[in-house]
Amino acid sequence: MQHKNFSKITEIILTGFQNSQSLNYFYFLLLLVIYCVTVCGNLIIILVVAYSRLFHSPMYFFLTQLSFLDILLSTTIVPNLLRILFHEGGFVSFFGCLTQYHFFLASESLECLLLTVMSYDRYQAICNPLHYTSIMDLTFCIKAILLCYLIMLVVILTFSVTMSHLDFCGPNIIDHFFCDFNPVLELSCSDTYLINIEGVVVCVPLVVCPFTLIIVSYVYIIATIMKIQSVTGRQKTFSTCSSHLSVVSLYYGSLIASYLFPNEKSAKKTFSLFYTVITPLLNPIIYSLSNRHIKEALKRLFLKMC
């Protein structure tokens, strides 16, 4: 077989959801509204936290980082998805496809790591309250975020170097609504054993370890909460981590489900849509509805604007 270098493939066809055009127009309008609400909602969270001294704490510092990542993830996926829906399938350059994949990988990697750091913050706040301020100071928070970005860069560079040695012969059709890892590799006519092994290995520090640490953190958190004598005290303490627990459940639930059905493309698309589009929409809503301080700050901001 004559191999073609990936640089010679100029376009990739993303099939999207393969619905009727009238249904695609409905999804186009729905996703356009979701995207606008997602970006505006997360921007509001960032601005409220930035301009209020009440929110100058580690939990809200990490929340602004989460909101930024939600905007990044949504912007990486949704605009191109809207174009696919409007044109009933979309063409994207191969370079553009790889670029989208790397931005997707970056935002997903950072979100997994950030949710772990946020669970550690909640662990220290509930299980070690006397030393919380000395441990979770600004220096530690900045170092934790920088470490997340460093790990992400190592992962991106690893995949980039390996993928640059692959040949892609086509067909240049991806049965998905964005350029994900497995659909892109299916276009390769090279031996993908090494990069598949890298994918499995990378899942350990990016998915398995963070998820395990989050579970362990909440085991200790719940054990500490159960030791509180009063029901009111338990409810008040649990409310400080309920938002994060909800976000973790939604994110990891849909992420894990999407990889449990690797051969069920319709199910994988549905779950992928949930953690790439719906979760970034719900995160600011969850934090706004369950956090009294944010709700009050939003009310004050709304009254000032009116």
PDB file of C-alpha atoms in Angstrom:
ATOM      1  CA  MET A   1       0.000   0.000   0.000  1.00  0.00           C
ATOM      2  CA  GLN A   2       1.259   3.431  -0.855  1.00  0.00           C
ATOM      3  CA  HIS A   3       1.202   5.634   2.181  1.00  0.00           C
ATOM      4  CA  LYS A   4       0.346   9.305   2.054  1.00  0.00           C
ATOM      5  CA  ASN A   5       1.799  11.742   4.489  1.00  0.00           C
ATOM      6  CA  PHE A   6      -0.824  13.467   6.623  1.00  0.00           C
ATOM      7  CA  SER A   7       0.281  16.873   5.256  1.00  0.00           C
ATOM      8  CA  LYS A   8      -1.096  15.847   1.833  1.00  0.00           C
ATOM      9  CA  ILE A   9      -4.615  15.385   3.215  1.00  0.00           C
ATOM     10  CA  THR A  10      -6.117  18.829   2.931  1.00  0.00           C
ATOM     11  CA  GLU A  11      -9.652  18.288   4.254  1.00  0.00           C
ATOM     12  CA  ILE A  12     -11.567  16.175   6.740  1.00  0.00           C
ATOM     13  CA  ILE A  13     -15.312  15.621   6.569  1.00  0.00           C
ATOM     14  CA  LEU A  14     -17.117  15.617   9.932  1.00  0.00           C
ATOM     15  CA  THR A  15     -20.488  13.929   9.539  1.00  0.00           C
ATOM     16  CA  GLY A  16     -22.049  15.345  12.717  1.00  0.00           C
ATOM     17  CA  PHE A  17     -25.325  13.749  13.795  1.00  0.00           C
ATOM     18  CA  GLN A  18     -26.644  12.846  10.327  1.00  0.00           C
ATOM     19  CA  ASN A  19     -30.183  14.059  11.008  1.00  0.00           C
ATOM     20  CA  SER A  20     -32.640  15.640   8.609  1.00  0.00           C
ATOM     21  CA  GLN A  21     -31.811  19.226   7.648  1.00  0.00           C
ATOM     22  CA  SER A  22     -34.901  20.604   9.427  1.00  0.00           C
ATOM     23  CA  LEU A  23     -33.848  18.839  12.636  1.00  0.00           C
ATOM     24  CA  ASN A  24     -30.298  20.089  12.182  1.00  0.00           C
ATOM     25  CA  TYR A  25     -31.601  23.678  12.013  1.00  0.00           C
ATOM     26  CA  PHE A  26     -33.429  23.115  15.317  1.00  0.00           C
ATOM     27  CA  TYR A  27     -30.231  21.756  16.921  1.00  0.00           C
ATOM     28  CA  PHE A  28     -28.322  24.687  15.423  1.00  0.00           C
ATOM     29  CA  LEU A  29     -30.562  27.239  17.156  1.00  0.00           C
ATOM     30  CA  LEU A  30     -30.581  25.237  20.407  1.00  0.00           C
ATOM     31  CA  LEU A  31     -26.794  24.899  20.515  1.00  0.00           C
ATOM     32  CA  LEU A  32     -26.332  28.553  19.562  1.00  0.00           C
ATOM     33  CA  VAL A  33     -28.411  29.570  22.594  1.00  0.00           C
ATOM     34  CA  ILE A  34     -26.533  27.063  24.805  1.00  0.00           C
ATOM     35  CA  TYR A  35     -23.174  28.412  23.630  1.00  0.00           C
ATOM     36  CA  CYS A  36     -24.140  32.044  24.289  1.00  0.00           C
ATOM     37  CA  VAL A  37     -25.498  31.197  27.746  1.00  0.00           C
ATOM     38  CA  THR A  38     -22.384  29.109  28.519  1.00  0.00           C
ATOM     39  CA  VAL A  39     -19.947  31.879  27.608  1.00  0.00           C
ATOM     40  CA  CYS A  40     -21.976  34.622  29.321  1.00  0.00           C
ATOM     41  CA  GLY A  41     -22.616  32.522  32.447  1.00  0.00           C
ATOM     42  CA  ASN A  42     -18.968  31.612  32.924  1.00  0.00           C
ATOM     43  CA  LEU A  43     -17.821  35.170  32.187  1.00  0.00           C
ATOM     44  CA  ILE A  44     -20.228  36.463  34.835  1.00  0.00           C
ATOM     45  CA  ILE A  45     -18.782  34.016  37.374  1.00  0.00           C
ATOM     46  CA  ILE A  46     -15.244  35.214  36.553  1.00  0.00           C
ATOM     47  CA  LEU A  47     -16.221  38.905  36.807  1.00  0.00           C
ATOM     48  CA  VAL A  48     -18.206  38.482  40.039  1.00  0.00           C
ATOM     49  CA  VAL A  49     -15.309  36.667  41.715  1.00  0.00           C
ATOM     50  CA  ALA A  50     -12.721  39.127  40.387  1.00  0.00           C
ATOM     51  CA  TYR A  51     -14.522  42.288  41.516  1.00  0.00           C
ATOM     52  CA  SER A  52     -15.742  41.182  44.943  1.00  0.00           C
ATOM     53  CA  ARG A  53     -13.393  40.904  47.915  1.00  0.00           C
ATOM     54  CA  LEU A  54     -15.761  38.370  49.462  1.00  0.00           C
ATOM     55  CA  PHE A  55     -14.626  35.799  46.894  1.00  0.00           C
ATOM     56  CA  HIS A  56     -10.871  36.219  47.262  1.00  0.00           C
ATOM     57  CA  SER A  57     -10.363  32.679  48.602  1.00  0.00           C
ATOM     58  CA  PRO A  58      -8.875  29.480  47.110  1.00  0.00           C
ATOM     59  CA  MET A  59     -12.259  27.931  46.312  1.00  0.00           C
ATOM     60  CA  TYR A  60     -13.338  30.892  44.190  1.00  0.00           C
ATOM     61  CA  PHE A  61      -9.888  31.279  42.653  1.00  0.00           C
ATOM     62  CA  PHE A  62     -10.171  27.713  41.347  1.00  0.00           C
ATOM     63  CA  LEU A  63     -13.770  28.375  40.310  1.00  0.00           C
ATOM     64  CA  THR A  64     -12.622  31.157  37.961  1.00  0.00           C
ATOM     65  CA  GLN A  65     -10.118  28.724  36.433  1.00  0.00           C
ATOM     66  CA  LEU A  66     -12.925  26.198  35.920  1.00  0.00           C
ATOM     67  CA  SER A  67     -15.083  28.851  34.265  1.00  0.00           C
ATOM     68  CA  PHE A  68     -12.228  29.776  31.930  1.00  0.00           C
ATOM     69  CA  LEU A  69     -11.770  26.104  30.967  1.00  0.00           C
ATOM     70  CA  ASP A  70     -15.507  25.735  30.342  1.00  0.00           C
ATOM     71  CA  ILE A  71     -15.362  28.679  27.928  1.00  0.00           C
ATOM     72  CA  LEU A  72     -12.285  27.193  26.241  1.00  0.00           C
ATOM     73  CA  LEU A  73     -13.864  23.740  25.877  1.00  0.00           C
ATOM     74  CA  SER A  74     -17.173  25.091  24.618  1.00  0.00           C
ATOM     75  CA  THR A  75     -15.437  27.423  22.134  1.00  0.00           C
ATOM     76  CA  THR A  76     -13.274  24.560  20.873  1.00  0.00           C
ATOM     77  CA  ILE A  77     -16.299  22.375  20.069  1.00  0.00           C
ATOM     78  CA  VAL A  78     -19.494  24.380  19.530  1.00  0.00           C
ATOM     79  CA  PRO A  79     -18.678  26.925  16.758  1.00  0.00           C
ATOM     80  CA  ASN A  80     -17.475  24.184  14.424  1.00  0.00           C
ATOM     81  CA  LEU A  81     -20.443  21.996  15.416  1.00  0.00           C
ATOM     82  CA  LEU A  82     -22.803  24.838  14.498  1.00  0.00           C
ATOM     83  CA  ARG A  83     -21.182  25.040  11.074  1.00  0.00           C
ATOM     84  CA  ILE A  84     -21.599  21.274  10.610  1.00  0.00           C
ATOM     85  CA  LEU A  85     -25.281  21.426  11.544  1.00  0.00           C
ATOM     86  CA  PHE A  86     -25.966  24.396   9.295  1.00  0.00           C
ATOM     87  CA  HIS A  87     -24.294  22.808   6.263  1.00  0.00           C
ATOM     88  CA  GLU A  88     -25.425  19.200   7.022  1.00  0.00           C
ATOM     89  CA  GLY A  89     -21.875  17.984   7.513  1.00  0.00           C
ATOM     90  CA  GLY A  90     -18.730  20.039   7.530  1.00  0.00           C
ATOM     91  CA  PHE A  91     -15.313  20.259   5.929  1.00  0.00           C
ATOM     92  CA  VAL A  92     -12.325  21.147   8.058  1.00  0.00           C
ATOM     93  CA  SER A  93      -8.670  21.258   7.104  1.00  0.00           C
ATOM     94  CA  PHE A  94      -6.562  18.435   8.466  1.00  0.00           C
ATOM     95  CA  PHE A  95      -4.429  20.978  10.311  1.00  0.00           C
ATOM     96  CA  GLY A  96      -7.628  22.505  11.725  1.00  0.00           C
ATOM     97  CA  CYS A  97      -8.785  19.068  12.821  1.00  0.00           C
ATOM     98  CA  LEU A  98      -5.540  18.384  14.676  1.00  0.00           C
ATOM     99  CA  THR A  99      -5.670  21.872  16.195  1.00  0.00           C
ATOM    100  CA  GLN A 100      -9.183  21.261  17.497  1.00  0.00           C
ATOM    101  CA  TYR A 101      -8.127  17.915  18.943  1.00  0.00           C
ATOM    102  CA  HIS A 102      -5.165  19.443  20.781  1.00  0.00           C
ATOM    103  CA  PHE A 103      -7.276  22.252  22.247  1.00  0.00           C
ATOM    104  CA  PHE A 104      -9.878  19.673  23.270  1.00  0.00           C
ATOM    105  CA  LEU A 105      -7.196  17.502  24.880  1.00  0.00           C
ATOM    106  CA  ALA A 106      -5.741  20.539  26.671  1.00  0.00           C
ATOM    107  CA  SER A 107      -9.080  21.678  28.121  1.00  0.00           C
ATOM    108  CA  GLU A 108     -10.110  18.139  29.132  1.00  0.00           C
ATOM    109  CA  SER A 109      -6.738  17.437  30.763  1.00  0.00           C
ATOM    110  CA  LEU A 110      -6.812  20.695  32.697  1.00  0.00           C
ATOM    111  CA  GLU A 111     -10.405  20.157  33.841  1.00  0.00           C
ATOM    112  CA  CYS A 112      -9.625  16.679  35.220  1.00  0.00           C
ATOM    113  CA  LEU A 113      -6.614  18.031  37.104  1.00  0.00           C
ATOM    114  CA  LEU A 114      -8.398  21.174  38.291  1.00  0.00           C
ATOM    115  CA  LEU A 115     -11.354  19.241  39.705  1.00  0.00           C
ATOM    116  CA  THR A 116      -8.818  17.202  41.701  1.00  0.00           C
ATOM    117  CA  VAL A 117      -7.185  20.352  43.085  1.00  0.00           C
ATOM    118  CA  MET A 118     -10.636  21.686  43.996  1.00  0.00           C
ATOM    119  CA  SER A 119     -11.439  18.463  45.873  1.00  0.00           C
ATOM    120  CA  TYR A 120      -8.168  18.847  47.797  1.00  0.00           C
ATOM    121  CA  ASP A 121      -9.197  22.395  48.663  1.00  0.00           C
ATOM    122  CA  ARG A 122     -12.529  21.129  50.045  1.00  0.00           C
ATOM    123  CA  TYR A 123     -10.705  18.371  51.943  1.00  0.00           C
ATOM    124  CA  GLN A 124      -8.426  20.876  53.656  1.00  0.00           C
ATOM    125  CA  ALA A 125     -11.309  23.273  54.395  1.00  0.00           C
ATOM    126  CA  ILE A 126     -13.480  20.596  56.052  1.00  0.00           C
ATOM    127  CA  CYS A 127     -11.012  18.073  57.466  1.00  0.00           C
ATOM    128  CA  ASN A 128      -8.222  20.470  58.449  1.00  0.00           C
ATOM    129  CA  PRO A 129      -9.894  23.862  59.038  1.00  0.00           C
ATOM    130  CA  LEU A 130      -7.366  25.182  61.574  1.00  0.00           C
ATOM    131  CA  HIS A 131      -4.496  24.994  59.072  1.00  0.00           C
ATOM    132  CA  TYR A 132      -6.551  25.702  55.947  1.00  0.00           C
ATOM    133  CA  THR A 133      -5.416  29.296  55.404  1.00  0.00           C
ATOM    134  CA  SER A 134      -1.744  28.474  55.966  1.00  0.00           C
ATOM    135  CA  ILE A 135      -1.809  25.490  53.580  1.00  0.00           C
ATOM    136  CA  MET A 136      -4.085  26.888  50.865  1.00  0.00           C
ATOM    137  CA  ASP A 137      -2.388  30.257  50.499  1.00  0.00           C
ATOM    138  CA  LEU A 138      -2.053  32.167  47.234  1.00  0.00           C
ATOM    139  CA  THR A 139       1.417  30.755  46.529  1.00  0.00           C
ATOM    140  CA  PHE A 140       0.166  27.176  46.814  1.00  0.00           C
ATOM    141  CA  CYS A 141      -2.852  27.907  44.600  1.00  0.00           C
ATOM    142  CA  ILE A 142      -0.706  29.436  41.860  1.00  0.00           C
ATOM    143  CA  LYS A 143       1.777  26.543  42.036  1.00  0.00           C
ATOM    144  CA  ALA A 144      -1.091  24.036  41.798  1.00  0.00           C
ATOM    145  CA  ILE A 145      -2.492  25.731  38.682  1.00  0.00           C
ATOM    146  CA  LEU A 146       0.957  25.971  37.089  1.00  0.00           C
ATOM    147  CA  LEU A 147       1.534  22.273  37.771  1.00  0.00           C
ATOM    148  CA  CYS A 148      -1.763  21.452  36.037  1.00  0.00           C
ATOM    149  CA  TYR A 149      -0.678  23.446  32.986  1.00  0.00           C
ATOM    150  CA  LEU A 150       2.778  21.830  33.004  1.00  0.00           C
ATOM    151  CA  ILE A 151       1.274  18.325  33.015  1.00  0.00           C
ATOM    152  CA  MET A 152      -1.073  19.356  30.210  1.00  0.00           C
ATOM    153  CA  LEU A 153       1.821  20.663  28.092  1.00  0.00           C
ATOM    154  CA  VAL A 154       3.780  17.417  28.572  1.00  0.00           C
ATOM    155  CA  VAL A 155       0.744  15.411  27.434  1.00  0.00           C
ATOM    156  CA  ILE A 156       0.146  17.652  24.399  1.00  0.00           C
ATOM    157  CA  LEU A 157       3.800  17.496  23.324  1.00  0.00           C
ATOM    158  CA  THR A 158       3.901  13.717  23.747  1.00  0.00           C
ATOM    159  CA  PHE A 159       0.904  13.166  21.492  1.00  0.00           C
ATOM    160  CA  SER A 160       2.037  15.821  19.011  1.00  0.00           C
ATOM    161  CA  VAL A 161       5.458  14.232  18.515  1.00  0.00           C
ATOM    162  CA  THR A 162       4.023  10.727  18.095  1.00  0.00           C
ATOM    163  CA  MET A 163       1.206  11.858  15.813  1.00  0.00           C
ATOM    164  CA  SER A 164       3.636  13.778  13.587  1.00  0.00           C
ATOM    165  CA  HIS A 165       5.245  10.440  12.619  1.00  0.00           C
ATOM    166  CA  LEU A 166       1.956   8.899  11.460  1.00  0.00           C
ATOM    167  CA  ASP A 167       0.804   8.682   7.861  1.00  0.00           C
ATOM    168  CA  PHE A 168      -2.869   9.302   7.101  1.00  0.00           C
ATOM    169  CA  CYS A 169      -4.260   7.649   4.002  1.00  0.00           C
ATOM    170  CA  GLY A 170      -7.974   8.205   4.512  1.00  0.00           C
ATOM    171  CA  PRO A 171     -10.801   7.905   3.835  1.00  0.00           C
ATOM    172  CA  ASN A 172     -11.007  11.442   5.147  1.00  0.00           C
ATOM    173  CA  ILE A 173     -14.403  11.010   6.838  1.00  0.00           C
ATOM    174  CA  ILE A 174     -14.887  11.166  10.620  1.00  0.00           C
ATOM    175  CA  ASP A 175     -18.218   9.939  11.946  1.00  0.00           C
ATOM    176  CA  HIS A 176     -18.279  12.396  14.834  1.00  0.00           C
ATOM    177  CA  PHE A 177     -19.048  16.061  15.488  1.00  0.00           C
ATOM    178  CA  PHE A 178     -15.485  16.950  16.469  1.00  0.00           C
ATOM    179  CA  CYS A 179     -11.953  15.612  16.040  1.00  0.00           C
ATOM    180  CA  ASP A 180     -11.525  13.183  18.921  1.00  0.00           C
ATOM    181  CA  PHE A 181      -8.596  10.822  19.553  1.00  0.00           C
ATOM    182  CA  ASN A 182      -9.944   7.514  18.219  1.00  0.00           C
ATOM    183  CA  PRO A 183     -11.782   8.914  15.153  1.00  0.00           C
ATOM    184  CA  VAL A 184      -8.609  10.734  14.039  1.00  0.00           C
ATOM    185  CA  LEU A 185      -6.448   7.618  14.488  1.00  0.00           C
ATOM    186  CA  GLU A 186      -8.884   5.586  12.380  1.00  0.00           C
ATOM    187  CA  LEU A 187      -7.723   7.662   9.400  1.00  0.00           C
ATOM    188  CA  SER A 188      -4.119   6.552   9.832  1.00  0.00           C
ATOM    189  CA  CYS A 189      -2.552   3.844   7.681  1.00  0.00           C
ATOM    190  CA  SER A 190       0.503   3.665   9.972  1.00  0.00           C
ATOM    191  CA  ASP A 191       0.983   1.400  12.952  1.00  0.00           C
ATOM    192  CA  THR A 192      -0.885   3.164  15.785  1.00  0.00           C
ATOM    193  CA  TYR A 193       0.193   0.722  18.509  1.00  0.00           C
ATOM    194  CA  LEU A 194       2.583   3.179  20.175  1.00  0.00           C
ATOM    195  CA  ILE A 195       0.168   6.109  20.298  1.00  0.00           C
ATOM    196  CA  ASN A 196      -2.629   3.833  21.534  1.00  0.00           C
ATOM    197  CA  ILE A 197      -0.372   2.672  24.356  1.00  0.00           C
ATOM    198  CA  GLU A 198       0.421   6.319  25.108  1.00  0.00           C
ATOM    199  CA  GLY A 199      -3.311   7.017  25.241  1.00  0.00           C
ATOM    200  CA  VAL A 200      -3.830   4.272  27.820  1.00  0.00           C
ATOM    201  CA  VAL A 201      -0.799   5.358  29.858  1.00  0.00           C
ATOM    202  CA  VAL A 202      -1.861   9.025  29.846  1.00  0.00           C
ATOM    203  CA  CYS A 203      -5.328   8.066  31.117  1.00  0.00           C
ATOM    204  CA  VAL A 204      -3.714   7.018  34.409  1.00  0.00           C
ATOM    205  CA  PRO A 205      -2.382  10.451  35.531  1.00  0.00           C
ATOM    206  CA  LEU A 206      -5.166  12.408  33.796  1.00  0.00           C
ATOM    207  CA  VAL A 207      -8.287  10.385  34.585  1.00  0.00           C
ATOM    208  CA  VAL A 208      -7.709   7.389  36.871  1.00  0.00           C
ATOM    209  CA  CYS A 209      -5.478   9.048  39.474  1.00  0.00           C
ATOM    210  CA  PRO A 210      -7.477  12.308  39.680  1.00  0.00           C
ATOM    211  CA  PHE A 211     -10.767  10.444  39.945  1.00  0.00           C
ATOM    212  CA  THR A 212      -9.320   8.153  42.638  1.00  0.00           C
ATOM    213  CA  LEU A 213      -7.977  11.129  44.613  1.00  0.00           C
ATOM    214  CA  ILE A 214     -11.371  12.845  44.384  1.00  0.00           C
ATOM    215  CA  ILE A 215     -13.105   9.710  45.713  1.00  0.00           C
ATOM    216  CA  VAL A 216     -10.605   9.396  48.577  1.00  0.00           C
ATOM    217  CA  SER A 217     -11.000  13.103  49.425  1.00  0.00           C
ATOM    218  CA  TYR A 218     -14.765  12.776  49.655  1.00  0.00           C
ATOM    219  CA  VAL A 219     -14.525   9.636  51.773  1.00  0.00           C
ATOM    220  CA  TYR A 220     -12.600  11.680  54.335  1.00  0.00           C
ATOM    221  CA  ILE A 221     -14.899  14.679  53.885  1.00  0.00           C
ATOM    222  CA  ILE A 222     -18.067  12.632  54.431  1.00  0.00           C
ATOM    223  CA  ALA A 223     -16.483  10.868  57.429  1.00  0.00           C
ATOM    224  CA  THR A 224     -15.638  14.280  58.963  1.00  0.00           C
ATOM    225  CA  ILE A 225     -19.135  15.643  58.269  1.00  0.00           C
ATOM    226  CA  MET A 226     -20.770  12.626  59.897  1.00  0.00           C
ATOM    227  CA  LYS A 227     -18.857  13.378  63.115  1.00  0.00           C
ATOM    228  CA  ILE A 228     -20.574  16.773  63.437  1.00  0.00           C
ATOM    229  CA  GLN A 229     -23.254  16.508  66.106  1.00  0.00           C
ATOM    230  CA  SER A 230     -25.890  18.922  64.854  1.00  0.00           C
ATOM    231  CA  VAL A 231     -27.930  18.342  61.702  1.00  0.00           C
ATOM    232  CA  THR A 232     -27.679  22.040  60.846  1.00  0.00           C
ATOM    233  CA  GLY A 233     -23.894  21.893  61.157  1.00  0.00           C
ATOM    234  CA  ARG A 234     -23.698  18.863  58.881  1.00  0.00           C
ATOM    235  CA  GLN A 235     -25.925  20.494  56.276  1.00  0.00           C
ATOM    236  CA  LYS A 236     -23.982  23.758  56.379  1.00  0.00           C
ATOM    237  CA  THR A 237     -20.643  21.987  56.026  1.00  0.00           C
ATOM    238  CA  PHE A 238     -21.838  19.732  53.216  1.00  0.00           C
ATOM    239  CA  SER A 239     -23.227  22.725  51.326  1.00  0.00           C
ATOM    240  CA  THR A 240     -19.664  24.070  50.927  1.00  0.00           C
ATOM    241  CA  CYS A 241     -18.728  21.088  48.743  1.00  0.00           C
ATOM    242  CA  SER A 242     -22.082  20.085  47.195  1.00  0.00           C
ATOM    243  CA  SER A 243     -21.488  22.231  44.091  1.00  0.00           C
ATOM    244  CA  HIS A 244     -18.125  20.670  43.407  1.00  0.00           C
ATOM    245  CA  LEU A 245     -19.491  17.168  44.006  1.00  0.00           C
ATOM    246  CA  SER A 246     -22.319  17.812  41.524  1.00  0.00           C
ATOM    247  CA  VAL A 247     -19.894  19.087  38.873  1.00  0.00           C
ATOM    248  CA  VAL A 248     -17.576  16.102  39.381  1.00  0.00           C
ATOM    249  CA  SER A 249     -20.484  13.652  39.107  1.00  0.00           C
ATOM    250  CA  LEU A 250     -21.753  15.215  35.874  1.00  0.00           C
ATOM    251  CA  TYR A 251     -18.336  15.520  34.282  1.00  0.00           C
ATOM    252  CA  TYR A 252     -16.851  12.139  35.151  1.00  0.00           C
ATOM    253  CA  GLY A 253     -20.178  10.358  34.738  1.00  0.00           C
ATOM    254  CA  SER A 254     -20.556  11.457  31.104  1.00  0.00           C
ATOM    255  CA  LEU A 255     -16.808  11.150  30.386  1.00  0.00           C
ATOM    256  CA  ILE A 256     -16.603   7.568  31.647  1.00  0.00           C
ATOM    257  CA  ALA A 257     -19.882   6.615  29.945  1.00  0.00           C
ATOM    258  CA  SER A 258     -18.602   7.875  26.575  1.00  0.00           C
ATOM    259  CA  TYR A 259     -15.624   5.503  26.775  1.00  0.00           C
ATOM    260  CA  LEU A 260     -17.676   2.531  27.967  1.00  0.00           C
ATOM    261  CA  PHE A 261     -19.298   2.347  24.522  1.00  0.00           C
ATOM    262  CA  PRO A 262     -16.374   2.694  22.084  1.00  0.00           C
ATOM    263  CA  ASN A 263     -18.206   0.839  19.306  1.00  0.00           C
ATOM    264  CA  GLU A 264     -21.629   2.442  19.878  1.00  0.00           C
ATOM    265  CA  LYS A 265     -21.087   5.632  17.906  1.00  0.00           C
ATOM    266  CA  SER A 266     -24.524   7.127  18.566  1.00  0.00           C
ATOM    267  CA  ALA A 267     -24.171   6.594  22.331  1.00  0.00           C
ATOM    268  CA  LYS A 268     -20.599   7.938  22.283  1.00  0.00           C
ATOM    269  CA  LYS A 269     -21.749  11.053  20.432  1.00  0.00           C
ATOM    270  CA  THR A 270     -24.514  11.632  22.981  1.00  0.00           C
ATOM    271  CA  PHE A 271     -22.239  11.317  25.994  1.00  0.00           C
ATOM    272  CA  SER A 272     -19.513  13.353  24.258  1.00  0.00           C
ATOM    273  CA  LEU A 273     -22.056  16.098  23.609  1.00  0.00           C
ATOM    274  CA  PHE A 274     -22.957  16.077  27.285  1.00  0.00           C
ATOM    275  CA  TYR A 275     -19.449  16.576  28.687  1.00  0.00           C
ATOM    276  CA  THR A 276     -18.277  18.956  25.944  1.00  0.00           C
ATOM    277  CA  VAL A 277     -21.397  21.136  25.628  1.00  0.00           C
ATOM    278  CA  ILE A 278     -23.896  20.555  28.450  1.00  0.00           C
ATOM    279  CA  THR A 279     -21.477  20.341  31.396  1.00  0.00           C
ATOM    280  CA  PRO A 280     -19.855  23.757  30.651  1.00  0.00           C
ATOM    281  CA  LEU A 281     -23.398  25.170  30.549  1.00  0.00           C
ATOM    282  CA  LEU A 282     -24.433  23.615  33.870  1.00  0.00           C
ATOM    283  CA  ASN A 283     -21.305  24.394  35.894  1.00  0.00           C
ATOM    284  CA  PRO A 284     -21.989  28.131  36.438  1.00  0.00           C
ATOM    285  CA  ILE A 285     -25.682  27.383  37.023  1.00  0.00           C
ATOM    286  CA  ILE A 286     -24.841  24.790  39.691  1.00  0.00           C
ATOM    287  CA  TYR A 287     -22.447  27.121  41.502  1.00  0.00           C
ATOM    288  CA  SER A 288     -24.858  30.055  41.239  1.00  0.00           C
ATOM    289  CA  LEU A 289     -27.910  28.197  42.552  1.00  0.00           C
ATOM    290  CA  SER A 290     -26.191  26.372  45.400  1.00  0.00           C
ATOM    291  CA  ASN A 291     -23.950  29.175  46.649  1.00  0.00           C
ATOM    292  CA  ARG A 292     -25.696  31.866  48.674  1.00  0.00           C
ATOM    293  CA  HIS A 293     -22.841  34.364  48.369  1.00  0.00           C
ATOM    294  CA  ILE A 294     -22.707  34.110  44.581  1.00  0.00           C
ATOM    295  CA  LYS A 295     -26.490  34.487  44.350  1.00  0.00           C
ATOM    296  CA  GLU A 296     -26.342  37.646  46.470  1.00  0.00           C
ATOM    297  CA  ALA A 297     -23.446  39.027  44.406  1.00  0.00           C
ATOM    298  CA  LEU A 298     -25.354  38.323  41.190  1.00  0.00           C
ATOM    299  CA  LYS A 299     -28.413  40.118  42.562  1.00  0.00           C
ATOM    300  CA  ARG A 300     -26.312  43.167  43.461  1.00  0.00           C
ATOM    301  CA  LEU A 301     -24.703  43.122  40.018  1.00  0.00           C
ATOM    302  CA  PHE A 302     -28.101  42.852  38.334  1.00  0.00           C
ATOM    303  CA  LEU A 303     -29.511  45.745  40.399  1.00  0.00           C
ATOM    304  CA  LYS A 304     -26.527  47.941  39.506  1.00  0.00           C
ATOM    305  CA  MET A 305     -27.026  47.186  35.821  1.00  0.00           C
ATOM    306  CA  CYS A 306     -30.712  48.060  36.056  1.00  0.00           C
TER     307      CYS A 306
END
